[in-house]
PDB file of C-alpha atoms in Angstrom:
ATOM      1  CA  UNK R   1      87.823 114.526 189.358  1.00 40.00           C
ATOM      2  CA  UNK R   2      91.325 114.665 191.280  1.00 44.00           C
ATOM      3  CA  UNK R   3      91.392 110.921 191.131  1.00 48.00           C
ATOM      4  CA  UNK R   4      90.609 111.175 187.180  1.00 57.00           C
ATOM      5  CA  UNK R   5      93.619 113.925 187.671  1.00 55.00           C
ATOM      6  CA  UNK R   6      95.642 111.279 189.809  1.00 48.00           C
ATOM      7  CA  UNK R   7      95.221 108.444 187.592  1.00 54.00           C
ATOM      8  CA  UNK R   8      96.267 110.352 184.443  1.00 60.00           C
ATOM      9  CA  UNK R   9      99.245 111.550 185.656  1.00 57.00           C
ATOM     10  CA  UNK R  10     100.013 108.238 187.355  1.00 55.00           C
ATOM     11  CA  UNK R  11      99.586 106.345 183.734  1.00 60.00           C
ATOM     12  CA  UNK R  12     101.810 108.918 182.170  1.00 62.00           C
ATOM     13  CA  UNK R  13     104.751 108.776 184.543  1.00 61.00           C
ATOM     14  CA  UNK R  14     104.684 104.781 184.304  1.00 60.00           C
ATOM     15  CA  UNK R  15     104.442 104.694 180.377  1.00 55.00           C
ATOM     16  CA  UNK R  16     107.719 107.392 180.617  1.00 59.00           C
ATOM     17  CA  UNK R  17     109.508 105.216 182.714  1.00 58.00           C
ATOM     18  CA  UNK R  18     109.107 101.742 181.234  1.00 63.00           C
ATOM     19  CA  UNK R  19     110.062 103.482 177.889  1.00 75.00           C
ATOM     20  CA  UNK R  20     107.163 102.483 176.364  1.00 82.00           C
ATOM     21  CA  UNK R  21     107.256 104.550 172.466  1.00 86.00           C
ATOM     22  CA  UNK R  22     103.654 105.121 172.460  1.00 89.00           C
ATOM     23  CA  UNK R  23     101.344 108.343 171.313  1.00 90.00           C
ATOM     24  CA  UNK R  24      98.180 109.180 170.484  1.00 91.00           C
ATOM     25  CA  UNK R  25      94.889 110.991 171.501  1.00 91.00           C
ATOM     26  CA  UNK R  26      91.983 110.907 174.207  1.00 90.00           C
ATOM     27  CA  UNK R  27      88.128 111.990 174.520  1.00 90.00           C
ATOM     28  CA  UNK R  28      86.869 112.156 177.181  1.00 89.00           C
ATOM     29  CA  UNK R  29      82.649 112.288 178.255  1.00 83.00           C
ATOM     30  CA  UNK R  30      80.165 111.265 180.598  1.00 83.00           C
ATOM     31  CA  UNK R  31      77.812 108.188 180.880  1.00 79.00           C
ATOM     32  CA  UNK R  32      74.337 108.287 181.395  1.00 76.00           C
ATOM     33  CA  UNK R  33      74.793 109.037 185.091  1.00 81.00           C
ATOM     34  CA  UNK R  34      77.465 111.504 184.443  1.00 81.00           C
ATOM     35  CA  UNK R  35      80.294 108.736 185.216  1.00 83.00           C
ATOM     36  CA  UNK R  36      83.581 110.359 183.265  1.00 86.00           C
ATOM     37  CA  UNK R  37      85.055 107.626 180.931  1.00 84.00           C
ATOM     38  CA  UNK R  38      87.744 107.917 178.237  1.00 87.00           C
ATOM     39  CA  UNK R  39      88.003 106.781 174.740  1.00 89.00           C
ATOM     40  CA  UNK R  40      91.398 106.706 172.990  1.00 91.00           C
ATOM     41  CA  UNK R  41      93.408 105.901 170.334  1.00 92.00           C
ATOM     42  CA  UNK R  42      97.330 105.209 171.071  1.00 92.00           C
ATOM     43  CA  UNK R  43      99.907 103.725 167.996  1.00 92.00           C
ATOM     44  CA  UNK R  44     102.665 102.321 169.600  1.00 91.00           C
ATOM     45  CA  UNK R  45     105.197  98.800 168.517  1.00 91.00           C
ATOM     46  CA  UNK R  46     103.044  95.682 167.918  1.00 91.00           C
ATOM     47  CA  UNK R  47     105.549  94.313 171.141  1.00 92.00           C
ATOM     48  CA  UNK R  48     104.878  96.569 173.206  1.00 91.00           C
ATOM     49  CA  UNK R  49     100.909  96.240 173.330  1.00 91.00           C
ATOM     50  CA  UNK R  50     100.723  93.674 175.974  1.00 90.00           C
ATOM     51  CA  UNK R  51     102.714  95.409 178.510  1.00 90.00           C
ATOM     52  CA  UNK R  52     100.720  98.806 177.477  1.00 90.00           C
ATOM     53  CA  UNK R  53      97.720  97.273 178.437  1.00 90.00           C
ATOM     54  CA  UNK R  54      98.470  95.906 181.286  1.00 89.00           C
ATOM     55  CA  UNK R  55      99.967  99.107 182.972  1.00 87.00           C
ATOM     56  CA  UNK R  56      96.654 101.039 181.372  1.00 87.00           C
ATOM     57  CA  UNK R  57      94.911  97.783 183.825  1.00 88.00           C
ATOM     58  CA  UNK R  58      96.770  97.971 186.753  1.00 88.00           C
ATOM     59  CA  UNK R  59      95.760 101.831 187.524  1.00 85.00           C
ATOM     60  CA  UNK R  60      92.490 101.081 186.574  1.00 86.00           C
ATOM     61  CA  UNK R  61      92.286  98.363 188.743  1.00 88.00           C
ATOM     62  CA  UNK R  62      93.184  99.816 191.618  1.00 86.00           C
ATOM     63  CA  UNK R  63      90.201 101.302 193.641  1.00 85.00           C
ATOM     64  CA  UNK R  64      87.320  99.431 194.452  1.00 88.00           C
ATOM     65  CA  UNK R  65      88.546  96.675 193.839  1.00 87.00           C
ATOM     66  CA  UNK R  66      85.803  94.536 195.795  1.00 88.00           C
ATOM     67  CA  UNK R  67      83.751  95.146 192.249  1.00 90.00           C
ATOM     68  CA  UNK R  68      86.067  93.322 190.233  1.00 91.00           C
ATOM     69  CA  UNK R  69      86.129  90.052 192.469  1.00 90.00           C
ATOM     70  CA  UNK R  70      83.832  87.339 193.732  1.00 90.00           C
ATOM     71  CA  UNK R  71      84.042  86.211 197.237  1.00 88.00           C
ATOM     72  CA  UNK R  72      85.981  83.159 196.640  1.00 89.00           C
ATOM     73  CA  UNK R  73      88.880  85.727 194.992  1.00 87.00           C
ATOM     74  CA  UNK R  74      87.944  84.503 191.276  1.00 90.00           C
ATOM     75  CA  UNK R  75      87.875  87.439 188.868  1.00 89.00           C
ATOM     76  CA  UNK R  76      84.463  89.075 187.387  1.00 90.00           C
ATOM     77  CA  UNK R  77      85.514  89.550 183.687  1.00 89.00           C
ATOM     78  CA  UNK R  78      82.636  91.627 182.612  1.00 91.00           C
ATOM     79  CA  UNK R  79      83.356  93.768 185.606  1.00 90.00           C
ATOM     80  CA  UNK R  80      87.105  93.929 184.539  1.00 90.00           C
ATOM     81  CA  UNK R  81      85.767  94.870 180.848  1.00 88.00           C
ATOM     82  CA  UNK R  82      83.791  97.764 181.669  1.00 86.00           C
ATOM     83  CA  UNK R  83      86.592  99.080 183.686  1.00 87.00           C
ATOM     84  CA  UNK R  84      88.898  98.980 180.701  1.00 89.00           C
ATOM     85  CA  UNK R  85      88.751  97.279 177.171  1.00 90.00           C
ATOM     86  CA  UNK R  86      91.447  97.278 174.691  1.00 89.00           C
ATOM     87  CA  UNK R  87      91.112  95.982 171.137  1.00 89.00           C
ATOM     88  CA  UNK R  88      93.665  96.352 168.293  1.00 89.00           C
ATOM     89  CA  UNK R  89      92.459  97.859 165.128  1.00 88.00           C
ATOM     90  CA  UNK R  90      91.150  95.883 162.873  1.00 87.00           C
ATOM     91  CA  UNK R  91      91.319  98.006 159.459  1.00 86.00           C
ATOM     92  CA  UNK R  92      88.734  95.545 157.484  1.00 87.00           C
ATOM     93  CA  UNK R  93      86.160  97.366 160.069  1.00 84.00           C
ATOM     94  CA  UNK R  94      87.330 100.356 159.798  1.00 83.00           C
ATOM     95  CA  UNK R  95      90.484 102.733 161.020  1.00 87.00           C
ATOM     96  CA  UNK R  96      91.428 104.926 163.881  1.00 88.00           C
ATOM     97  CA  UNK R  97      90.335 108.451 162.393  1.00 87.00           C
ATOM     98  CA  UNK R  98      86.960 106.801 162.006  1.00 85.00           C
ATOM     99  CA  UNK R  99      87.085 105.494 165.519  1.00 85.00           C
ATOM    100  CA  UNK R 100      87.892 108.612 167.320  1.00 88.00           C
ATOM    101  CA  UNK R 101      86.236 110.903 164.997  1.00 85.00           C
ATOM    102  CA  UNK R 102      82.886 109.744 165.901  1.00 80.00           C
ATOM    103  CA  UNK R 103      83.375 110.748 169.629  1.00 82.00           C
ATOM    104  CA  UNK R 104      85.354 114.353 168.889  1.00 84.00           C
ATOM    105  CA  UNK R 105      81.859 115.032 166.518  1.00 79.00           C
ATOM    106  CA  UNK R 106      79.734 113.962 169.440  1.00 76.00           C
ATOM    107  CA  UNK R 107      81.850 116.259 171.909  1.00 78.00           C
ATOM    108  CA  UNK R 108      81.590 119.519 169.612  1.00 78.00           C
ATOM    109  CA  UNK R 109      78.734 119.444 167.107  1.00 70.00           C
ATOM    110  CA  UNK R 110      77.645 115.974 166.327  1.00 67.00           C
ATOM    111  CA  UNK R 111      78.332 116.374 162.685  1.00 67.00           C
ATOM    112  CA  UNK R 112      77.508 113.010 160.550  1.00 67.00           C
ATOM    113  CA  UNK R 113      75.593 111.531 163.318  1.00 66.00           C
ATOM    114  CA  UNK R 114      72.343 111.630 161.871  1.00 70.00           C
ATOM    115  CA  UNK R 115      70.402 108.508 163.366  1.00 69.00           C
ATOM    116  CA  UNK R 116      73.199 107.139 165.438  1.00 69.00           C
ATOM    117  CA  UNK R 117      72.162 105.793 169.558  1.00 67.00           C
ATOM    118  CA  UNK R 118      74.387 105.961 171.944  1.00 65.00           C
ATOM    119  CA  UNK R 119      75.811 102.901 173.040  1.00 60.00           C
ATOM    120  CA  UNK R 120      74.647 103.078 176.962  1.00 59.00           C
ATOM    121  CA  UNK R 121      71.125 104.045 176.040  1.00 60.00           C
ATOM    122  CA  UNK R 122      69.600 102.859 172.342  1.00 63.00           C
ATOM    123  CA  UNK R 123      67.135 105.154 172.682  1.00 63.00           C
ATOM    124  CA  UNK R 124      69.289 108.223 173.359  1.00 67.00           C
ATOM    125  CA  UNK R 125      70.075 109.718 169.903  1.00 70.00           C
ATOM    126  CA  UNK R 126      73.529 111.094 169.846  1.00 68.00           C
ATOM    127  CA  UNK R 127      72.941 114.256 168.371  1.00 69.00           C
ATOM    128  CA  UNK R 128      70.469 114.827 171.006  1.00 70.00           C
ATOM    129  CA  UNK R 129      73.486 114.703 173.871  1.00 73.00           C
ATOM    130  CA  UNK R 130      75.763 117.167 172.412  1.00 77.00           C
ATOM    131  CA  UNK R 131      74.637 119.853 174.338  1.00 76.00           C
ATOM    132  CA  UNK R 132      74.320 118.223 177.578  1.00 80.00           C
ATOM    133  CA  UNK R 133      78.100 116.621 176.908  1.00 84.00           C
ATOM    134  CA  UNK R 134      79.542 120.249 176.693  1.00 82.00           C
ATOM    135  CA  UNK R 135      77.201 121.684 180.015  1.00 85.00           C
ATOM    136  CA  UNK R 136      78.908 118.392 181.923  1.00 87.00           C
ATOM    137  CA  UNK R 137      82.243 119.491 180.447  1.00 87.00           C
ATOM    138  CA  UNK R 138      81.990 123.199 181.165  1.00 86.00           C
ATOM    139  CA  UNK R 139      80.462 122.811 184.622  1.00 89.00           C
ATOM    140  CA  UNK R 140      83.461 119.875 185.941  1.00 88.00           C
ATOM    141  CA  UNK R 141      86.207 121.318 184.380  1.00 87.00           C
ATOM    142  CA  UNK R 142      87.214 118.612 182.011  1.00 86.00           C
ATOM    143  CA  UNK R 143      89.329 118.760 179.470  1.00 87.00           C
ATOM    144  CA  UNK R 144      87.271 116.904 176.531  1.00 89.00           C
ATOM    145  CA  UNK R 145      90.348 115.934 174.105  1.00 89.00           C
ATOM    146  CA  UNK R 146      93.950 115.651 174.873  1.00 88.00           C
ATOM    147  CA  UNK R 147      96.776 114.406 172.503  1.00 88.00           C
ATOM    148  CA  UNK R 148     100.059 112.150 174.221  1.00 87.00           C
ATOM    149  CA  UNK R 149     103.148 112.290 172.961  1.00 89.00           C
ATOM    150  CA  UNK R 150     102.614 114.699 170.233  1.00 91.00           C
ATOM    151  CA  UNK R 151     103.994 118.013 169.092  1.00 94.00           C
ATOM    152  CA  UNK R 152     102.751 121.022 170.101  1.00 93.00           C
ATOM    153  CA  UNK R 153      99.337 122.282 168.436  1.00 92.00           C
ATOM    154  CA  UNK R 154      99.709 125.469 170.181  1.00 94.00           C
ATOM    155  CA  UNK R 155     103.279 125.683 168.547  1.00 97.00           C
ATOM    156  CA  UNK R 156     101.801 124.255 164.981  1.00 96.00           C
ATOM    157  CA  UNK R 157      99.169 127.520 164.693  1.00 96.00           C
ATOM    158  CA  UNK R 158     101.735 130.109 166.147  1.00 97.00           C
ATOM    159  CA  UNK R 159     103.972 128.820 163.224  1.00 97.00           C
ATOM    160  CA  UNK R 160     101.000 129.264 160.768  1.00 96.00           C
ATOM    161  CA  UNK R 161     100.529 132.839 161.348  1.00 95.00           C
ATOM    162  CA  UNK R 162     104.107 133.564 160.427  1.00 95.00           C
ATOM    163  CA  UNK R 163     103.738 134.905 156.670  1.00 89.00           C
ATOM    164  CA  UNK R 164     107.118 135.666 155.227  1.00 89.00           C
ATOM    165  CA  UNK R 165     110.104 133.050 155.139  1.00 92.00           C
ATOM    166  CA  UNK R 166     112.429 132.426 157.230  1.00 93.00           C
ATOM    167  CA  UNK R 167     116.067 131.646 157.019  1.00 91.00           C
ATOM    168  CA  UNK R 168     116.114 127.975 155.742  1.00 92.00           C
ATOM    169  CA  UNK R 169     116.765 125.547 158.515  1.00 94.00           C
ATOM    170  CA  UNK R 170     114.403 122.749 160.446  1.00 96.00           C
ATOM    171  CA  UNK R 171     112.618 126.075 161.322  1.00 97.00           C
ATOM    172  CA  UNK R 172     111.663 127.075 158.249  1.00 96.00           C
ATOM    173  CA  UNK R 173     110.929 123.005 156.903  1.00 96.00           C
ATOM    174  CA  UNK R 174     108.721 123.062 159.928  1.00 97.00           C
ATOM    175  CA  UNK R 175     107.023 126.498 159.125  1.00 97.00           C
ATOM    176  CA  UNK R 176     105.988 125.433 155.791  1.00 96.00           C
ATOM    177  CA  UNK R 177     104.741 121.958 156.803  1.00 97.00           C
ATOM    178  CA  UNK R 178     102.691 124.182 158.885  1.00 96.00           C
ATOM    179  CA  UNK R 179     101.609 126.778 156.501  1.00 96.00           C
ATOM    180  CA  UNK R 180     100.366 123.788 154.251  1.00 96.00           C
ATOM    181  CA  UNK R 181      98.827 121.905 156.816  1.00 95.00           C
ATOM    182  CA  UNK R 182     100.929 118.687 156.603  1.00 96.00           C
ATOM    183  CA  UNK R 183     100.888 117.360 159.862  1.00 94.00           C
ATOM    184  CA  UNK R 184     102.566 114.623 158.917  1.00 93.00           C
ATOM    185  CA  UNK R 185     105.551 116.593 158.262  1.00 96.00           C
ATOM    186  CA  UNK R 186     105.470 118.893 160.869  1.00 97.00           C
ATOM    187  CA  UNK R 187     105.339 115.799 163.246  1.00 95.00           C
ATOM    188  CA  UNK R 188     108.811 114.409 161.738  1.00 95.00           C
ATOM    189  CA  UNK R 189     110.337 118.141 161.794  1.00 97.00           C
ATOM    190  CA  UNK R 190     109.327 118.626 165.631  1.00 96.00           C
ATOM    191  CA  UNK R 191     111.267 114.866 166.606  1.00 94.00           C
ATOM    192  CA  UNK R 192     108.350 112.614 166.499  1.00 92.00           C
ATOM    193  CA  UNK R 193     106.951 110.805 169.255  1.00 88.00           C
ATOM    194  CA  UNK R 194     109.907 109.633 171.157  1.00 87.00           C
ATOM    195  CA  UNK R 195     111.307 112.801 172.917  1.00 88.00           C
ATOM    196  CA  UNK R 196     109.818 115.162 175.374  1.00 86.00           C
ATOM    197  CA  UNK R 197     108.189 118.399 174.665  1.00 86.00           C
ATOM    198  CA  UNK R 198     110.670 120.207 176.543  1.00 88.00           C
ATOM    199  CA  UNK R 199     113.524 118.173 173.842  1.00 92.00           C
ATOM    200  CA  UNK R 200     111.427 119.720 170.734  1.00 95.00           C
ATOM    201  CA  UNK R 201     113.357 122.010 168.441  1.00 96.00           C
ATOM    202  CA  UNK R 202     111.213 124.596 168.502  1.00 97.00           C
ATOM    203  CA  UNK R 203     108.708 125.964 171.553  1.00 96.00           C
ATOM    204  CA  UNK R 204     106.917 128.820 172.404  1.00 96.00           C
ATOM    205  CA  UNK R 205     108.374 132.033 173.121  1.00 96.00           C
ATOM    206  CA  UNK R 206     106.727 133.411 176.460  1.00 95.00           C
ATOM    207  CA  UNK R 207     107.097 137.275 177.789  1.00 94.00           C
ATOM    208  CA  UNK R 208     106.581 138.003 181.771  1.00 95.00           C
ATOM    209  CA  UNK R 209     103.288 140.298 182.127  1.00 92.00           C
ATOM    210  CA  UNK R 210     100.464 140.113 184.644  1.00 92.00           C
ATOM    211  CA  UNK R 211      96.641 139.125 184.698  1.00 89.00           C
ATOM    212  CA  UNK R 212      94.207 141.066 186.078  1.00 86.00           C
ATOM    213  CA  UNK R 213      94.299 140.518 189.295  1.00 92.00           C
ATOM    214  CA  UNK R 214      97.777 142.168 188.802  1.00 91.00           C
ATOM    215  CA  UNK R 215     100.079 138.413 189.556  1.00 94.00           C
ATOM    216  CA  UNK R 216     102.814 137.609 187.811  1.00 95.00           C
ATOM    217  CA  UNK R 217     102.362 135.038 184.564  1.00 95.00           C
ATOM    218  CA  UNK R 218     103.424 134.543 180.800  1.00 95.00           C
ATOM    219  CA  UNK R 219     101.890 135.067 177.713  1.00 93.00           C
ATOM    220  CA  UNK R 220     102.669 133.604 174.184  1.00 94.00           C
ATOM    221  CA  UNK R 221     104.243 136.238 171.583  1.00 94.00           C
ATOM    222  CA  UNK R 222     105.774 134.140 169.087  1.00 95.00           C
ATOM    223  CA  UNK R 223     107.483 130.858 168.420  1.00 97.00           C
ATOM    224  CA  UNK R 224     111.670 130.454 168.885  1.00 96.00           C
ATOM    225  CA  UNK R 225     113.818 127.477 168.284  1.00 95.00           C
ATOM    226  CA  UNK R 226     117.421 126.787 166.170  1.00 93.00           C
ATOM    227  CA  UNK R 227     118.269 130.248 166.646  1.00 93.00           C
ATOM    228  CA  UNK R 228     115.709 131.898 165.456  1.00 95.00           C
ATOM    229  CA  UNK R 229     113.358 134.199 167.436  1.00 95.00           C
ATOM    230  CA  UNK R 230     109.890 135.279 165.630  1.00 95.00           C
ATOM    231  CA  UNK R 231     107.204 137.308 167.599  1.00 95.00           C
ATOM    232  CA  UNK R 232     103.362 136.118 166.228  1.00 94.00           C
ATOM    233  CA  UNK R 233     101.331 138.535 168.135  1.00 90.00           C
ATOM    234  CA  UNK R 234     102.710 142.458 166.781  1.00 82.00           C
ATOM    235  CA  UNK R 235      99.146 143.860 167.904  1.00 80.00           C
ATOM    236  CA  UNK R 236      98.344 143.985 171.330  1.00 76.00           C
ATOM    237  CA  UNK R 237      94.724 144.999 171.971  1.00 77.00           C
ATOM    238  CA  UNK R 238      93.324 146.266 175.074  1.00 77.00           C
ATOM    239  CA  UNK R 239      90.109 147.729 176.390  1.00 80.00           C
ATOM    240  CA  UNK R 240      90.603 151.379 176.993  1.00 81.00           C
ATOM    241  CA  UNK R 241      87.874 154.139 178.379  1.00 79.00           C
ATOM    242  CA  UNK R 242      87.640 157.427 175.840  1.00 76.00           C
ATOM    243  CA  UNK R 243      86.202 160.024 177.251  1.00 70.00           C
ATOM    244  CA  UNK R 244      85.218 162.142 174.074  1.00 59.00           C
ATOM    245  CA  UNK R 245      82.205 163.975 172.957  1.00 59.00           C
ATOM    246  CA  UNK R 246      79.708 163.251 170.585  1.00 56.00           C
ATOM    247  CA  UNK R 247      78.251 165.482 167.996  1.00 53.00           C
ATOM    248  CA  UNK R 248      74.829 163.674 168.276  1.00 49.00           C
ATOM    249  CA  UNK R 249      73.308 160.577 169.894  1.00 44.00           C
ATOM    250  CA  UNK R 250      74.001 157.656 167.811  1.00 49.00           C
ATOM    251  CA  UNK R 251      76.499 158.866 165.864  1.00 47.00           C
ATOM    252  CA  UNK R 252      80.525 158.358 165.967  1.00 46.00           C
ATOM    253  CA  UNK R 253      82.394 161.477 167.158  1.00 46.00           C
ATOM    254  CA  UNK R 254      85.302 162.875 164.996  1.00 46.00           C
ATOM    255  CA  UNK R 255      88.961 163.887 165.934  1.00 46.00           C
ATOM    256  CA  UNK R 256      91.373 164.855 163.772  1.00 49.00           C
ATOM    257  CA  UNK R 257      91.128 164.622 159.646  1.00 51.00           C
ATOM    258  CA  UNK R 258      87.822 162.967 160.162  1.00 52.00           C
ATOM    259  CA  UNK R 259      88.770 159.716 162.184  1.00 50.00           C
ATOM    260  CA  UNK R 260      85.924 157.998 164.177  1.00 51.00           C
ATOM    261  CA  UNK R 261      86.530 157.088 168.161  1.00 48.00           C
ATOM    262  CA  UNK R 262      85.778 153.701 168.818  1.00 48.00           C
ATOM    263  CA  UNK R 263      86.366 153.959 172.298  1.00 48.00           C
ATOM    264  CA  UNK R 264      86.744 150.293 172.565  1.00 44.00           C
ATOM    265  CA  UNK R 265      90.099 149.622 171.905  1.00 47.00           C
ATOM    266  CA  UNK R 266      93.830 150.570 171.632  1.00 42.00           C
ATOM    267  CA  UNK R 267      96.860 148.875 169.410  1.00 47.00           C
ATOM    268  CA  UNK R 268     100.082 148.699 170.347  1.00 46.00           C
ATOM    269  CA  UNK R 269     101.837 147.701 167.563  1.00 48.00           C
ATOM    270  CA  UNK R 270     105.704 146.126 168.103  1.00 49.00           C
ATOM    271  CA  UNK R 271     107.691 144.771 164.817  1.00 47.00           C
ATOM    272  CA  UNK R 272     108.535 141.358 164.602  1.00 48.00           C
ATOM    273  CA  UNK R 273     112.434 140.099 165.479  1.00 51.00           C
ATOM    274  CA  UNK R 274     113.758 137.837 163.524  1.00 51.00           C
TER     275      UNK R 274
END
């Protein structure tokens, strides 16, 4: 797993620095024998597909190499293949969404995979792996989907609990694209696939607090960019201990005018800046 780790980061940082203008998304699950492997979808200049691939190659390449070689030095291409295999899309058999969709469905639900095999094992039924899929996820640590390259998702659904307007700016254009769910447009607003996330226009707005265990770390409360500030999270809940009596067993205990104790929780409730 820290090679998997290794090797991701390594492809990243080489893609950055040839300036290659690529983005995209990745799923990643296990083979029969639990083997990780990643399937991904990446848009990028027709040009720049050769020298994608073969950066993608020379990482993957790179340990055990023995495997990929005969012993006079000549190459094993089937070997090479299942290490990595690129093909462009070819749209009269069908697009991307339909590409990657099929392995997001068969890393959550399996939705619409009624009497598809998997492609290691005919006779495994896909819908029938599901489960084990998420057990080998949850008990390695792996993160099943990642996009590259793309705006923030976490900064898309802050944005789409905001409910009043905003001052109109690229704030506000990005709000709405939000609100109505045009990613599209949001993805334009946000600088598109060529700058950084730390060069977006608008990121999340973080607060100092502590976990727990009583360390230091951040937590999201709201969304800020162009100079505007707005807090998304105006209820804080916490678990509380209420010590109060109860008229009888089973039954909610009064204070007040008639208001029940929960005991459960507490709201602290903080008005939003804008």
């Amino acid at each position: 797993m820290s090679w998997q780790r290794f090797r991701g980061a390594s492809d990243r940082t080489t893609k950055t620095r040839e300036r290659l203008t690529y983005y995209g998304m990745r799923v990643v699950e296990p083979h029969i024998d639990g083997t990780p492997h990643w399937h991904a979808v990446f848009f990028m200049p027709f040009e720049q597909v050769s020298q994608f691939t073969a950066l993608i190659q020379f990482y993957q390449f790179q340990r055990d190499r023995d495997e990929l070689f005969f012993d006079d030095g000549k190459p094993k291409a089937k070997a090479m293949q299942a290490r990595v295999k690129v093909d462009v899309i070819d749209r009269s058999q069908g697009d991307a969404v339909a590409y990657i969709a099929k392995y997001i469905s068969k890393n959550i639900d399996g939705y619409g995979l009624d009497g598809l095999s998997d492609l290691d094992s005919k006779k495994t039924k896909l819908l029938e792996v599901v489960n084990n899929v998420t057990a080998w996820a949850r008990c390695f640590n792996f993160r099943q989907f990642q996009f590259q390259k793309t705006p923030s998702v976490t900064v898309w659904r802050e944005l789409r609990r905001i409910e009043g307007e905003q001052e109109y700016s690229l704030f506000e254009r990005a709000r709405r694209a939000a609100d109505f769910g045009f990613f599209s447009a949001y993805f334009d607003y946000m600088g598109g696939h060529r700058v950084s996330q730390r060069e977006r226009p608008i990121t999340l707005y973080k607060e100092p607090t502590e976990n727990r265990y009583g360390e230091p770390t951040e937590k999201v409360t709201g969304v800020t960019g162009v100079g505007i500030t707005v807090f998304t999270h105006e209820h804080e809940w916490k678990m509380v201990k209420l010590d109060a009596p109860q008229s009888d067993a089973g039954a909610l205990a009064l204070l007040g005018d008639g208001i029940p104790v929960l005991g459960l929780v507490s709201i602290t409730v903080r008005k939003a800046n804008h």
